[in-house]
Amino acid sequence: MESYQLHPSSYIVLGLVERMGQATPYELKARADAGIGFFWSFSRAILYKEPVRLEKLGLLNASQEQTGRRKITYSITKEGLKALSDWLHEPVDGATEIRDLGLLKLFFAASGSQAALDQLIAGKIAAHAERLKTYQDIKQSVELEGDIIYRLAALEMGLRFEELSVAFWTDMAERKIKVPT
Amino acid sequence: MESYQLHPSSYIVLGLVERMGQATPYELKARADAGIGFFWSFSRAILYKEPVRLEKLGLLNASQEQTGRRKITYSITKEGLKALSDWLHEPVDGATEIRDLGLLKLFFAASGSQAALDQLIAGKIAAHAERLKTYQDIKQSVELEGDIIYRLAALEMGLRFEELSVAFWTDMAERKIKVPT
DNA sequence: GGGTACATGTAATCAGTTACATGATTTA
DNA sequence: TAAATCATGTAACTGATTACATGTACCC
């Protein structure tokens, strides 16, 4: 078999398709927005491009409508399942990336003004509080359905992270740290 | 003035150079590795490429050694300072990204085996515990120096995040969640 | 039937990484 | 002076995004 390279995006597609049984790119998008997209964002285009590639590699089946929108529905192949499973069995490498423009700005806050920092902090508290609320709502609605335990676990991490963030930025605010001049 | 686009990488370079007064790409790398790089990673090449661009835009000054390694030392210009300050005063947009392959795998854990999940959890606990230790060590050494309050604040966030992560994955382990078959 | 929202796809571009290539300095 | 390490830079590639372009279905 020829060698090929799979990336996080590939596994996101494989994983989503596997869980959904079959799906069009549009449906993948909707599912991603409601779950994985909360902590690992990516553009919509990838959900059209990557499946084409995975189909060529034999990891997905594609079946195209012969009429109307001629949309393509994907399902996972035996090889795709294997690739997904193999990846899940590999040890995880690399540290967690926390890509947060707010944190970046905090890091360099000494180059700005106290007013800028105050606004940053206030904005971050508001944003994280809102996101926390969203997660709490989702958690509640999901619990009623039961079952989907791993997605729930990932959501739990998101929830805890938002709690942490609200607490962190609130601490920043209360300490009223001054910018050295 | 012609319009140009600055990215997080640009501000990382500007911010580092501003704080350091003047620096070569190699020095920027060392500084980044010891700070910002913990939560916002990027390749070394960017610290050679981006300064060239920023110099062309008039945001950095470059002065090249005429002998030896002919290394280039950068410092920030008045325009660079303004760009950095403007950015710090803009409101922050976009949510925090938590890019963690472990979390991604947890999300799709139902497509793997219980053994794979157990290994994932054990690996994550170990990795976060180690990172936590690193942050604690840094925090201690940094406190002795005093002063550099914002970098310390960002470090504090990293520290709390690692604590959270250890707790989260430990909870996962203790719940001994089973993979549905 | 006309407007709006839904849905789909691709082409061009680009930020960032990997791999390549090499020079300079230190130490034994 | 040989080896090891420190330091520097660039070319090629590519994953991913943005912008463009358009078709289909639904609703009034």
GROMACS .gro file of C-alpha atoms (C1' of nucleotides) in nm:
model
  418
    1MET     CA    1   0.000   0.000   0.000
    2GLU     CA    2   0.123   0.345  -0.079
    3SER     CA    3   0.206   0.556   0.220
    4TYR     CA    4  -0.002   0.858   0.301
    5GLN     CA    5  -0.015   1.118   0.568
    6LEU     CA    6  -0.317   1.172   0.787
    7HIS     CA    7  -0.360   1.484   0.995
    8PRO     CA    8  -0.588   1.590   1.275
    9SER     CA    9  -0.832   1.714   1.011
   10SER     CA   10  -0.836   1.371   0.853
   11TYR     CA   11  -0.923   1.206   1.181
   12ILE     CA   12  -1.187   1.464   1.256
   13VAL     CA   13  -1.355   1.376   0.928
   14LEU     CA   14  -1.310   1.002   0.977
   15GLY     CA   15  -1.432   1.020   1.335
   16LEU     CA   16  -1.737   1.227   1.253
   17VAL     CA   17  -1.834   1.008   0.959
   18GLU     CA   18  -1.787   0.695   1.167
   19ARG     CA   19  -2.012   0.826   1.443
   20MET     CA   20  -2.274   0.952   1.201
   21GLY     CA   21  -2.282   0.641   0.986
   22GLN     CA   22  -2.306   0.849   0.675
   23ALA     CA   23  -2.297   1.219   0.612
   24THR     CA   24  -2.261   1.496   0.358
   25PRO     CA   25  -2.008   1.772   0.412
   26TYR     CA   26  -2.289   2.000   0.514
   27GLU     CA   27  -2.404   1.759   0.780
   28LEU     CA   28  -2.048   1.718   0.900
   29LYS     CA   29  -2.029   2.093   0.940
   30ALA     CA   30  -2.342   2.105   1.151
   31ARG     CA   31  -2.216   1.825   1.371
   32ALA     CA   32  -1.873   1.980   1.408
   33ASP     CA   33  -2.021   2.316   1.504
   34ALA     CA   34  -2.216   2.150   1.782
   35GLY     CA   35  -1.926   1.956   1.926
   36ILE     CA   36  -1.564   1.930   1.832
   37GLY     CA   37  -1.566   2.281   1.686
   38PHE     CA   38  -1.588   2.430   2.032
   39PHE     CA   39  -1.232   2.344   2.111
   40TRP     CA   40  -1.078   2.263   1.772
   41SER     CA   41  -1.193   2.497   1.502
   42PHE     CA   42  -1.138   2.464   1.131
   43SER     CA   43  -1.286   2.606   0.817
   44ARG     CA   44  -1.582   2.464   0.634
   45ALA     CA   45  -1.375   2.407   0.321
   46ILE     CA   46  -1.186   2.128   0.486
   47LEU     CA   47  -1.504   1.926   0.516
   48TYR     CA   48  -1.537   1.932   0.139
   49LYS     CA   49  -1.172   1.888   0.052
   50GLU     CA   50  -1.056   1.627   0.298
   51PRO     CA   51  -1.332   1.371   0.225
   52VAL     CA   52  -1.236   1.377  -0.143
   53ARG     CA   53  -0.882   1.289  -0.044
   54LEU     CA   54  -0.990   1.023   0.203
   55GLU     CA   55  -1.210   0.866  -0.061
   56LYS     CA   56  -0.915   0.845  -0.299
   57LEU     CA   57  -0.719   0.676  -0.024
   58GLY     CA   58  -0.995   0.421   0.020
   59LEU     CA   59  -1.080   0.533   0.372
   60LEU     CA   60  -1.422   0.664   0.284
   61ASN     CA   61  -1.695   0.555   0.044
   62ALA     CA   62  -1.857   0.826  -0.162
   63SER     CA   63  -2.195   0.810  -0.325
   64GLN     CA   64  -2.319   1.100  -0.529
   65GLU     CA   65  -2.679   1.190  -0.598
   66GLN     CA   66  -2.752   1.162  -0.967
   67THR     CA   67  -3.012   1.438  -0.955
   68GLY     CA   68  -3.075   1.769  -0.783
   69ARG     CA   69  -2.780   1.902  -0.592
   70ARG     CA   70  -2.574   1.598  -0.675
   71LYS     CA   71  -2.451   1.604  -0.323
   72ILE     CA   72  -2.202   1.347  -0.203
   73THR     CA   73  -2.270   1.128   0.095
   74TYR     CA   74  -1.976   0.964   0.265
   75SER     CA   75  -1.945   0.657   0.480
   76ILE     CA   76  -1.641   0.498   0.633
   77THR     CA   77  -1.470   0.191   0.487
   78LYS     CA   78  -1.309  -0.096   0.668
   79GLU     CA   79  -0.972   0.063   0.594
   80GLY     CA   80  -1.099   0.392   0.729
   81LEU     CA   81  -1.208   0.228   1.050
   82LYS     CA   82  -0.867   0.073   1.083
   83ALA     CA   83  -0.690   0.403   1.027
   84LEU     CA   84  -0.907   0.569   1.289
   85SER     CA   85  -0.855   0.289   1.536
   86ASP     CA   86  -0.480   0.281   1.476
   87TRP     CA   87  -0.460   0.651   1.547
   88LEU     CA   88  -0.657   0.613   1.867
   89HIS     CA   89  -0.410   0.348   1.978
   90GLU     CA   90  -0.102   0.558   1.909
   91PRO     CA   91   0.042   0.746   2.204
   92VAL     CA   92  -0.039   1.114   2.208
   93ASP     CA   93   0.250   1.345   2.130
   94GLY     CA   94   0.290   1.715   2.178
   95ALA     CA   95   0.168   1.950   2.446
   96THR     CA   96  -0.168   2.120   2.458
   97GLU     CA   97  -0.185   2.445   2.270
   98ILE     CA   98  -0.385   2.722   2.426
   99ARG     CA   99  -0.429   2.968   2.146
  100ASP     CA  100  -0.586   3.268   2.301
  101LEU     CA  101  -0.529   3.617   2.170
  102GLY     CA  102  -0.626   3.751   2.510
  103LEU     CA  103  -0.355   3.556   2.682
  104LEU     CA  104  -0.109   3.672   2.418
  105LYS     CA  105  -0.206   4.030   2.484
  106LEU     CA  106  -0.176   3.979   2.855
  107PHE     CA  107   0.174   3.848   2.798
  108PHE     CA  108   0.266   4.171   2.625
  109ALA     CA  109   0.043   4.398   2.832
  110ALA     CA  110   0.339   4.595   2.960
  111SER     CA  111   0.372   4.744   2.611
  112GLY     CA  112   0.018   4.882   2.626
  113SER     CA  113  -0.176   5.097   2.867
  114GLN     CA  114  -0.366   5.030   3.182
  115ALA     CA  115  -0.689   5.118   3.000
  116ALA     CA  116  -0.618   4.859   2.733
  117LEU     CA  117  -0.555   4.596   2.996
  118ASP     CA  118  -0.872   4.683   3.183
  119GLN     CA  119  -1.072   4.648   2.864
  120LEU     CA  120  -0.903   4.323   2.779
  121ILE     CA  121  -0.985   4.177   3.119
  122ALA     CA  122  -1.346   4.293   3.110
  123GLY     CA  123  -1.390   4.153   2.761
  124LYS     CA  124  -1.238   3.819   2.852
  125ILE     CA  125  -1.456   3.778   3.159
  126ALA     CA  126  -1.767   3.848   2.954
  127ALA     CA  127  -1.665   3.616   2.671
  128HIS     CA  128  -1.576   3.325   2.896
  129ALA     CA  129  -1.887   3.368   3.107
  130GLU     CA  130  -2.098   3.351   2.793
  131ARG     CA  131  -1.918   3.045   2.665
  132LEU     CA  132  -1.954   2.882   3.004
  133LYS     CA  133  -2.328   2.939   2.989
  134THR     CA  134  -2.340   2.778   2.645
  135TYR     CA  135  -2.158   2.471   2.769
  136GLN     CA  136  -2.383   2.444   3.072
  137ASP     CA  137  -2.689   2.456   2.850
  138ILE     CA  138  -2.547   2.192   2.619
  139LYS     CA  139  -2.450   1.972   2.908
  140GLN     CA  140  -2.800   1.985   3.046
  141SER     CA  141  -2.967   1.901   2.718
  142VAL     CA  142  -2.716   1.626   2.647
  143GLU     CA  143  -2.756   1.462   2.984
  144LEU     CA  144  -3.122   1.409   2.914
  145GLU     CA  145  -3.032   1.206   2.608
  146GLY     CA  146  -2.780   0.996   2.797
  147ASP     CA  147  -2.530   0.775   2.617
  148ILE     CA  148  -2.276   0.984   2.426
  149ILE     CA  149  -2.029   0.973   2.705
  150TYR     CA  150  -1.702   1.074   2.537
  151ARG     CA  151  -1.831   1.381   2.368
  152LEU     CA  152  -1.974   1.470   2.703
  153ALA     CA  153  -1.635   1.416   2.861
  154ALA     CA  154  -1.472   1.652   2.612
  155LEU     CA  155  -1.748   1.901   2.680
  156GLU     CA  156  -1.677   1.868   3.049
  157MET     CA  157  -1.321   1.973   2.983
  158GLY     CA  158  -1.446   2.275   2.791
  159LEU     CA  159  -1.676   2.360   3.076
  160ARG     CA  160  -1.405   2.338   3.336
  161PHE     CA  161  -1.176   2.542   3.118
  162GLU     CA  162  -1.431   2.821   3.093
  163GLU     CA  163  -1.482   2.815   3.468
  164LEU     CA  164  -1.108   2.841   3.510
  165SER     CA  165  -1.092   3.127   3.263
  166VAL     CA  166  -1.363   3.328   3.432
  167ALA     CA  167  -1.187   3.277   3.764
  168PHE     CA  168  -0.848   3.365   3.619
  169TRP     CA  169  -0.953   3.687   3.452
  170THR     CA  170  -1.161   3.785   3.751
  171ASP     CA  171  -0.852   3.745   3.965
  172MET     CA  172  -0.667   3.964   3.722
  173ALA     CA  173  -0.938   4.227   3.756
  174GLU     CA  174  -0.950   4.215   4.134
  175ARG     CA  175  -0.579   4.241   4.176
  176LYS     CA  176  -0.602   4.556   3.970
  177ILE     CA  177  -0.254   4.503   3.843
  178LYS     CA  178  -0.091   4.824   3.729
  179VAL     CA  179   0.108   4.869   3.414
  180PRO     CA  180   0.457   4.989   3.504
  181THR     CA  181   0.529   5.317   3.332
  182MET     CA  182   0.076   5.434   0.387
  183GLU     CA  183   0.020   5.103   0.218
  184SER     CA  184  -0.199   4.861   0.404
  185TYR     CA  185  -0.052   4.548   0.546
  186GLN     CA  186  -0.168   4.256   0.747
  187LEU     CA  187  -0.021   4.168   1.081
  188HIS     CA  188  -0.080   3.831   1.243
  189PRO     CA  189  -0.028   3.685   1.585
  190SER     CA  190   0.323   3.588   1.477
  191SER     CA  191   0.394   3.947   1.387
  192TYR     CA  192   0.291   4.068   1.729
  193ILE     CA  193   0.486   3.795   1.898
  194VAL     CA  194   0.797   3.920   1.721
  195LEU     CA  195   0.718   4.284   1.784
  196GLY     CA  196   0.635   4.215   2.147
  197LEU     CA  197   0.946   4.013   2.210
  198VAL     CA  198   1.173   4.265   2.043
  199GLU     CA  199   1.011   4.549   2.232
  200ARG     CA  200   1.063   4.378   2.567
  201MET     CA  201   1.418   4.277   2.483
  202GLY     CA  202   1.525   4.611   2.345
  203GLN     CA  203   1.717   4.445   2.072
  204ALA     CA  204   1.757   4.086   1.968
  205THR     CA  205   1.871   3.846   1.699
  206PRO     CA  206   1.639   3.571   1.578
  207TYR     CA  207   1.836   3.322   1.783
  208GLU     CA  208   1.783   3.525   2.097
  209LEU     CA  209   1.416   3.561   2.017
  210LYS     CA  210   1.396   3.186   1.993
  211ALA     CA  211   1.551   3.136   2.333
  212ARG     CA  212   1.318   3.389   2.488
  213ALA     CA  213   1.014   3.242   2.321
  214ASP     CA  214   1.102   2.892   2.435
  215ALA     CA  215   1.118   3.014   2.791
  216GLY     CA  216   0.787   3.197   2.786
  217ILE     CA  217   0.526   3.247   2.521
  218GLY     CA  218   0.619   2.920   2.355
  219PHE     CA  219   0.463   2.726   2.637
  220PHE     CA  220   0.115   2.811   2.530
  221TRP     CA  221   0.159   2.941   2.177
  222SER     CA  222   0.404   2.738   1.978
  223PHE     CA  223   0.551   2.818   1.640
  224SER     CA  224   0.847   2.716   1.435
  225ARG     CA  225   1.188   2.871   1.455
  226ALA     CA  226   1.175   2.975   1.091
  227ILE     CA  227   0.915   3.236   1.166
  228LEU     CA  228   1.163   3.422   1.384
  229TYR     CA  229   1.388   3.461   1.082
  230LYS     CA  230   1.122   3.530   0.822
  231GLU     CA  231   0.883   3.759   1.002
  232PRO     CA  232   1.144   4.013   1.118
  233VAL     CA  233   1.255   4.056   0.756
  234ARG     CA  234   0.900   4.142   0.664
  235LEU     CA  235   0.851   4.370   0.962
  236GLU     CA  236   1.169   4.553   0.875
  237LYS     CA  237   1.041   4.614   0.521
  238LEU     CA  238   0.722   4.751   0.671
  239GLY     CA  239   0.923   4.990   0.883
  240LEU     CA  240   0.818   4.833   1.212
  241LEU     CA  241   1.162   4.704   1.300
  242ASN     CA  242   1.514   4.833   1.254
  243ALA     CA  243   1.772   4.586   1.132
  244SER     CA  244   2.144   4.611   1.173
  245GLN     CA  245   2.368   4.345   1.033
  246GLU     CA  246   2.713   4.252   1.150
  247GLN     CA  247   2.968   4.323   0.880
  248THR     CA  248   3.195   4.039   0.989
  249GLY     CA  249   3.173   3.690   1.129
  250ARG     CA  250   2.826   3.543   1.124
  251ARG     CA  251   2.682   3.861   0.983
  252LYS     CA  252   2.394   3.817   1.218
  253ILE     CA  253   2.110   4.063   1.216
  254THR     CA  254   2.002   4.243   1.529
  255TYR     CA  255   1.656   4.392   1.537
  256SER     CA  256   1.503   4.670   1.740
  257ILE     CA  257   1.157   4.819   1.729
  258THR     CA  258   1.077   5.147   1.555
  259LYS     CA  259   0.833   5.413   1.657
  260GLU     CA  260   0.591   5.274   1.400
  261GLY     CA  261   0.642   4.928   1.539
  262LEU     CA  262   0.560   5.046   1.887
  263LYS     CA  263   0.247   5.207   1.756
  264ALA     CA  264   0.138   4.890   1.575
  265LEU     CA  265   0.193   4.687   1.889
  266SER     CA  266   0.009   4.936   2.105
  267ASP     CA  267  -0.280   4.962   1.859
  268TRP     CA  268  -0.319   4.587   1.862
  269LEU     CA  269  -0.319   4.578   2.241
  270HIS     CA  270  -0.597   4.833   2.239
  271GLU     CA  271  -0.817   4.646   1.993
  272PRO     CA  272  -1.086   4.428   2.144
  273VAL     CA  273  -1.004   4.057   2.143
  274ASP     CA  274  -1.200   3.850   1.898
  275GLY     CA  275  -1.246   3.477   1.871
  276ALA     CA  276  -1.272   3.208   2.129
  277THR     CA  277  -0.986   3.026   2.293
  278GLU     CA  278  -0.862   2.727   2.100
  279ILE     CA  279  -0.762   2.426   2.300
  280ARG     CA  280  -0.571   2.218   2.051
  281ASP     CA  281  -0.505   1.893   2.225
  282LEU     CA  282  -0.473   1.566   2.039
  283GLY     CA  283  -0.564   1.387   2.360
  284LEU     CA  284  -0.891   1.571   2.388
  285LEU     CA  285  -0.958   1.498   2.022
  286LYS     CA  286  -0.897   1.131   2.082
  287LEU     CA  287  -1.119   1.135   2.387
  288PHE     CA  288  -1.391   1.286   2.173
  289PHE     CA  289  -1.368   0.992   1.937
  290ALA     CA  290  -1.281   0.732   2.198
  291ALA     CA  291  -1.593   0.532   2.127
  292SER     CA  292  -1.432   0.431   1.796
  293GLY     CA  293  -1.136   0.278   1.977
  294SER     CA  294  -1.088   0.027   2.254
  295GLN     CA  295  -1.094   0.048   2.629
  296ALA     CA  296  -0.722  -0.030   2.631
  297ALA     CA  297  -0.651   0.262   2.401
  298LEU     CA  298  -0.850   0.493   2.623
  299ASP     CA  299  -0.673   0.371   2.936
  300GLN     CA  300  -0.338   0.439   2.774
  301LEU     CA  301  -0.450   0.778   2.658
  302ILE     CA  302  -0.561   0.876   3.005
  303ALA     CA  303  -0.245   0.749   3.171
  304GLY     CA  304  -0.030   0.930   2.918
  305LYS     CA  305  -0.218   1.254   2.960
  306ILE     CA  306  -0.196   1.248   3.336
  307ALA     CA  307   0.179   1.194   3.317
  308ALA     CA  308   0.232   1.464   3.056
  309HIS     CA  309   0.029   1.727   3.237
  310ALA     CA  310   0.185   1.644   3.571
  311GLU     CA  311   0.527   1.695   3.419
  312ARG     CA  312   0.430   2.021   3.257
  313LEU     CA  313   0.278   2.137   3.582
  314LYS     CA  314   0.605   2.069   3.757
  315THR     CA  315   0.790   2.271   3.495
  316TYR     CA  316   0.559   2.568   3.547
  317GLN     CA  317   0.592   2.546   3.922
  318ASP     CA  318   0.969   2.552   3.892
  319ILE     CA  319   0.958   2.849   3.658
  320LYS     CA  320   0.716   3.033   3.880
  321GLN     CA  321   0.944   2.989   4.177
  322SER     CA  322   1.255   3.108   3.999
  323VAL     CA  323   1.068   3.398   3.844
  324GLU     CA  324   0.923   3.517   4.171
  325LEU     CA  325   1.270   3.565   4.307
  326GLU     CA  326   1.341   3.810   4.029
  327GLY     CA  327   1.023   4.005   4.090
  328ASP     CA  328   0.884   4.255   3.841
  329ILE     CA  329   0.781   4.085   3.516
  330ILE     CA  330   0.423   4.067   3.620
  331TYR     CA  331   0.239   4.001   3.294
  332ARG     CA  332   0.449   3.713   3.180
  333LEU     CA  333   0.401   3.577   3.525
  334ALA     CA  334   0.027   3.620   3.488
  335ALA     CA  335   0.027   3.425   3.164
  336LEU     CA  336   0.236   3.161   3.332
  337GLU     CA  337  -0.019   3.147   3.612
  338MET     CA  338  -0.284   3.066   3.354
  339GLY     CA  339  -0.066   2.786   3.218
  340LEU     CA  340  -0.014   2.657   3.567
  341ARG     CA  341  -0.382   2.656   3.648
  342PHE     CA  342  -0.456   2.489   3.317
  343GLU     CA  343  -0.216   2.207   3.393
  344GLU     CA  344  -0.369   2.161   3.737
  345LEU     CA  345  -0.708   2.145   3.574
  346SER     CA  346  -0.583   1.894   3.320
  347VAL     CA  347  -0.432   1.663   3.577
  348ALA     CA  348  -0.758   1.675   3.773
  349PHE     CA  349  -0.968   1.620   3.462
  350TRP     CA  350  -0.780   1.319   3.333
  351THR     CA  351  -0.755   1.175   3.681
  352ASP     CA  352  -1.132   1.198   3.707
  353MET     CA  353  -1.155   1.021   3.375
  354ALA     CA  354  -0.934   0.746   3.510
  355GLU     CA  355  -1.121   0.708   3.836
  356ARG     CA  356  -1.458   0.692   3.673
  357LYS     CA  357  -1.319   0.404   3.471
  358ILE     CA  358  -1.551   0.484   3.187
  359LYS     CA  359  -1.618   0.188   2.968
  360VAL     CA  360  -1.622   0.192   2.590
  361PRO     CA  361  -1.964   0.079   2.468
  362THR     CA  362  -1.932  -0.219   2.236
  363DG     C1'  363  -4.283   3.379  -0.947
  364DG     C1'  364  -3.972   3.620  -0.672
  365DG     C1'  365  -3.707   3.653  -0.270
  366DT     C1'  366  -3.454   3.432   0.091
  367DA     C1'  367  -3.220   3.089   0.314
  368DC     C1'  368  -2.999   2.668   0.250
  369DA     C1'  369  -2.635   2.411   0.047
  370DT     C1'  370  -2.224   2.311  -0.232
  371DG     C1'  371  -1.804   2.345  -0.438
  372DT     C1'  372  -1.351   2.540  -0.613
  373DA     C1'  373  -0.962   2.861  -0.717
  374DA     C1'  374  -0.634   3.152  -0.548
  375DT     C1'  375  -0.369   3.267  -0.187
  376DC     C1'  376  -0.086   3.240   0.213
  377DA     C1'  377   0.099   3.143   0.681
  378DG     C1'  378   0.376   2.838   0.869
  379DT     C1'  379   0.646   2.410   0.866
  380DT     C1'  380   1.002   2.088   0.708
  381DA     C1'  381   1.403   1.996   0.505
  382DC     C1'  382   1.812   2.150   0.332
  383DA     C1'  383   2.246   2.377   0.360
  384DT     C1'  384   2.618   2.587   0.579
  385DG     C1'  385   2.916   2.890   0.868
  386DA     C1'  386   3.126   3.009   1.321
  387DT     C1'  387   3.279   2.909   1.775
  388DT     C1'  388   3.427   2.640   2.144
  389DT     C1'  389   3.648   2.259   2.366
  390DA     C1'  390   3.936   1.872   2.414
  391DT     C1'  391   4.316   2.040   1.449
  392DA     C1'  392   3.923   1.765   1.487
  393DA     C1'  393   3.483   1.716   1.674
  394DA     C1'  394   3.094   1.891   1.869
  395DT     C1'  395   2.781   2.234   1.930
  396DC     C1'  396   2.602   2.666   1.851
  397DA     C1'  397   2.395   2.962   1.522
  398DT     C1'  398   2.189   3.119   1.085
  399DG     C1'  399   1.943   3.133   0.689
  400DT     C1'  400   1.646   2.991   0.284
  401DA     C1'  401   1.381   2.709  -0.057
  402DA     C1'  402   1.022   2.418  -0.130
  403DC     C1'  403   0.615   2.251   0.014
  404DT     C1'  404   0.159   2.221   0.191
  405DG     C1'  405  -0.246   2.248   0.505
  406DA     C1'  406  -0.576   2.551   0.561
  407DT     C1'  407  -0.823   2.976   0.485
  408DT     C1'  408  -1.057   3.335   0.218
  409DA     C1'  409  -1.299   3.478  -0.148
  410DC     C1'  410  -1.549   3.365  -0.530
  411DA     C1'  411  -1.923   3.151  -0.769
  412DT     C1'  412  -2.341   2.915  -0.814
  413DG     C1'  413  -2.731   2.595  -0.772
  414DT     C1'  414  -3.150   2.425  -0.517
  415DA     C1'  415  -3.535   2.435  -0.217
  416DC     C1'  416  -3.861   2.659   0.040
  417DC     C1'  417  -4.195   3.008   0.160
  418DC     C1'  418  -4.489   3.395   0.085
   0.00000   0.00000   0.00000
